[in-house]
Short mmCIF file of C-alpha atoms in Angstrom, two decimals:
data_model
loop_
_atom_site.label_atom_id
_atom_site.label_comp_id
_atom_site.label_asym_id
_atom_site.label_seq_id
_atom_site.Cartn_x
_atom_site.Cartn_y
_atom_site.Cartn_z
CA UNK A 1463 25.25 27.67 -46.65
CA UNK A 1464 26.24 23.94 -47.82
CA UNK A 1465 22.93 21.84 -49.13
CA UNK A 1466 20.65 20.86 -46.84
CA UNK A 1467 21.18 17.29 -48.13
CA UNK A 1468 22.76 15.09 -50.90
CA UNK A 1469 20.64 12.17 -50.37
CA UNK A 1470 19.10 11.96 -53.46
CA UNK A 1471 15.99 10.32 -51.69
CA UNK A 1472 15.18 13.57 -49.26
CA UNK A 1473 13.76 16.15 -50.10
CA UNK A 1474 15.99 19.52 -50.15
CA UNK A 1475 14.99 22.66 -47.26
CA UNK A 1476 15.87 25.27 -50.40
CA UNK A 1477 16.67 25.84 -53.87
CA UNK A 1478 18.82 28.14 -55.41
CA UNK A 1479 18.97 28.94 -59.19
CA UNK A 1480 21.64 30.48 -61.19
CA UNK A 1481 20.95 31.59 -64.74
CA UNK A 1482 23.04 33.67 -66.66
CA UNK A 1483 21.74 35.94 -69.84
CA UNK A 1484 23.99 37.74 -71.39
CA UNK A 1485 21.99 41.18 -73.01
CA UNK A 1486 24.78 43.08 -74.38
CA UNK A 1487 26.03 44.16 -77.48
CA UNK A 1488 28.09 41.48 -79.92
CA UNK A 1489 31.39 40.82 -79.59
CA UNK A 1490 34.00 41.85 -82.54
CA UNK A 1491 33.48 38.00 -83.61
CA UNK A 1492 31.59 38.01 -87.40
CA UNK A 1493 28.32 36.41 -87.12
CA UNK A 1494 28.50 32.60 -87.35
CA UNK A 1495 32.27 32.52 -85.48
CA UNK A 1496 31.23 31.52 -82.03
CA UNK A 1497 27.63 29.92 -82.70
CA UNK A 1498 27.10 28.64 -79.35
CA UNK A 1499 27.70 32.04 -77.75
CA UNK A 1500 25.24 34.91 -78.66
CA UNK A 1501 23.17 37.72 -76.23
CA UNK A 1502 19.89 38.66 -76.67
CA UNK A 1503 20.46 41.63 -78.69
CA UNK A 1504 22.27 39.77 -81.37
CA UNK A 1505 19.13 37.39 -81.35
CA UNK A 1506 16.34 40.44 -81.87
CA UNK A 1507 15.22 40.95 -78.69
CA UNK A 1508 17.39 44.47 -77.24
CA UNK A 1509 14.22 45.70 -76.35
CA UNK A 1510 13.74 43.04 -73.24
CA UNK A 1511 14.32 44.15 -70.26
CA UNK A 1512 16.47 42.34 -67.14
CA UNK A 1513 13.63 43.01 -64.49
CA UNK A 1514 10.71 41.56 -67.23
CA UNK A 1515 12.59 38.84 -68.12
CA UNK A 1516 13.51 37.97 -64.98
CA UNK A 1517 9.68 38.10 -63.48
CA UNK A 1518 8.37 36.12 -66.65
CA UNK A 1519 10.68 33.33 -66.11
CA UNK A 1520 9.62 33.14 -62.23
CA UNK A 1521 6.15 32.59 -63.25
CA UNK A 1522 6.87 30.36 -65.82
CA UNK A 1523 9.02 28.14 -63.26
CA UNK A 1524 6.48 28.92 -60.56
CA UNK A 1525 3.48 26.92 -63.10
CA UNK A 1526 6.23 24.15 -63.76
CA UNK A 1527 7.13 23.25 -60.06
CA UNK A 1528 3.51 23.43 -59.24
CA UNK A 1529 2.69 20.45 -62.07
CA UNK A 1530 5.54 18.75 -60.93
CA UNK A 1531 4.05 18.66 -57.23
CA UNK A 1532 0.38 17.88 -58.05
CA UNK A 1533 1.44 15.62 -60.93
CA UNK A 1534 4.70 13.98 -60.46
CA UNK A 1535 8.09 13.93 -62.34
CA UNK A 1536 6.00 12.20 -65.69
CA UNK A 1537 4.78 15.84 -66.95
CA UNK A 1538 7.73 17.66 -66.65
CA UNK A 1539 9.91 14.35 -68.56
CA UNK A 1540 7.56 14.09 -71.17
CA UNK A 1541 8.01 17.81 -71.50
CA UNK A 1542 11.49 18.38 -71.29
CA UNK A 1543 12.57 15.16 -73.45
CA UNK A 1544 11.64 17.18 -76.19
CA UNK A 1545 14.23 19.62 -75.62
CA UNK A 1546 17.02 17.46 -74.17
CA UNK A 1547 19.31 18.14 -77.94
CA UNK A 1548 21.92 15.84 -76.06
CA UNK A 1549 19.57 12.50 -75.34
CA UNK A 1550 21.11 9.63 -77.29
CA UNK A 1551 24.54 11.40 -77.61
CA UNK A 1552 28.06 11.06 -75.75
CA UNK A 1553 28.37 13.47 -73.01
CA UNK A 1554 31.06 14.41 -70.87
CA UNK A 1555 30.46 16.33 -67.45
CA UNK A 1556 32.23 16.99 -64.64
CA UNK A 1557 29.89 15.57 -61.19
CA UNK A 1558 31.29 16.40 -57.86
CA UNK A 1559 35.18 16.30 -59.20
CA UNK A 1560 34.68 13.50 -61.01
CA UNK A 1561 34.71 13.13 -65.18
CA UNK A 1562 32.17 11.07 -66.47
CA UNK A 1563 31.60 10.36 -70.24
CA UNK A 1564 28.60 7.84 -71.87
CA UNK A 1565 25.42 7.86 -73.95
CA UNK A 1566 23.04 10.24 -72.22
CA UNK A 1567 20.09 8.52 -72.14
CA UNK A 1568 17.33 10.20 -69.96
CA UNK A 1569 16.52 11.01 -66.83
CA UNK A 1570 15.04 8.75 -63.87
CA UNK A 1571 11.67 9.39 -61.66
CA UNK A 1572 13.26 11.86 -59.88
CA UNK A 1573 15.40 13.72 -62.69
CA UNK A 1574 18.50 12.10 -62.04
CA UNK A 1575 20.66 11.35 -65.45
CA UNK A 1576 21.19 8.42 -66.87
CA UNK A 1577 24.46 7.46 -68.91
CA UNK A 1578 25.53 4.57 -70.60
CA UNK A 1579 29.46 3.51 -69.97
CA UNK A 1580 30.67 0.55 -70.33
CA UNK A 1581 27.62 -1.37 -70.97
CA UNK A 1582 26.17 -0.41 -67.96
CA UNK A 1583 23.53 2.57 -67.11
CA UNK A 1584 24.67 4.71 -64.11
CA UNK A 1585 23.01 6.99 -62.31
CA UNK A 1586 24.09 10.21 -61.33
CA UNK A 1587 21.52 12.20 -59.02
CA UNK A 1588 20.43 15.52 -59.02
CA UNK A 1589 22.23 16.37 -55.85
CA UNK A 1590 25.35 15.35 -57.45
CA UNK A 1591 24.86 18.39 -59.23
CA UNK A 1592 24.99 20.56 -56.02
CA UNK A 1593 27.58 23.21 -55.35
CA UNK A 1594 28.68 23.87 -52.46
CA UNK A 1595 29.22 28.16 -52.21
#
């Protein structure tokens, strides 16, 4: 089904999350070729399984949604700015067929991104993001 909504003031009916881990074997590639591609095995970890993985990162997003609704967006920013390796460089994405490019910058209140162009800051909401399937 489309989104319930892509006013990025309303609050979505659902949420759907699509992660993709590759655990295979390496590729033919020597180590070091492709360095940001890799699976789990080539990292040290061929002993994890799909299902464990899988239920460990529900309960890890489970305790993170739950701060986020008793505590508000601050937590999780203050959290995840510390892992955002692309903060204060120029991005380019493509947002709901459109190319952007700027200075990623942060994210607003409500996790929308902020990007620098043209010396102004835009805003591009989180339901930008939003597929359509």
């Amino acid at each position: 089904p489309p989104p319930s909504t892509r006013d990025p003031r309303a609050i979505p009916n659902w949420l759907v999350v699509g992660i993709d881990v590759p655990f295979s074997e390496p590729s033919d590639d020597e180590p070091g070729e492709t360095p940001d591609t890799t699976t789990l095995w080539e990292e040290g970890c061929s002993d994890i399984e799909p299902l464990r993985l899988l239920e460990s990162w529900s309960r890890h997003t489970l305790v993170w949604i739950h701060q986020w609704l008793e505590e508000g967006m601050p937590r999780l920013h203050e959290f995840w700015r510390g892992r955002a390796y692309s903060i204060g460089k120029e991005v380019t994405l493509t947002v709901a067929g459109e190319t952007v490019s700027g200075q990623f910058v942060g994210l607003d209140e409500r996790g929308g991104m902020l990007l620098n162009a043209d010396k102004e800051t835009r805003l591009l909401p989180l339901t930008m993001m939003l597929e359509d399937v």
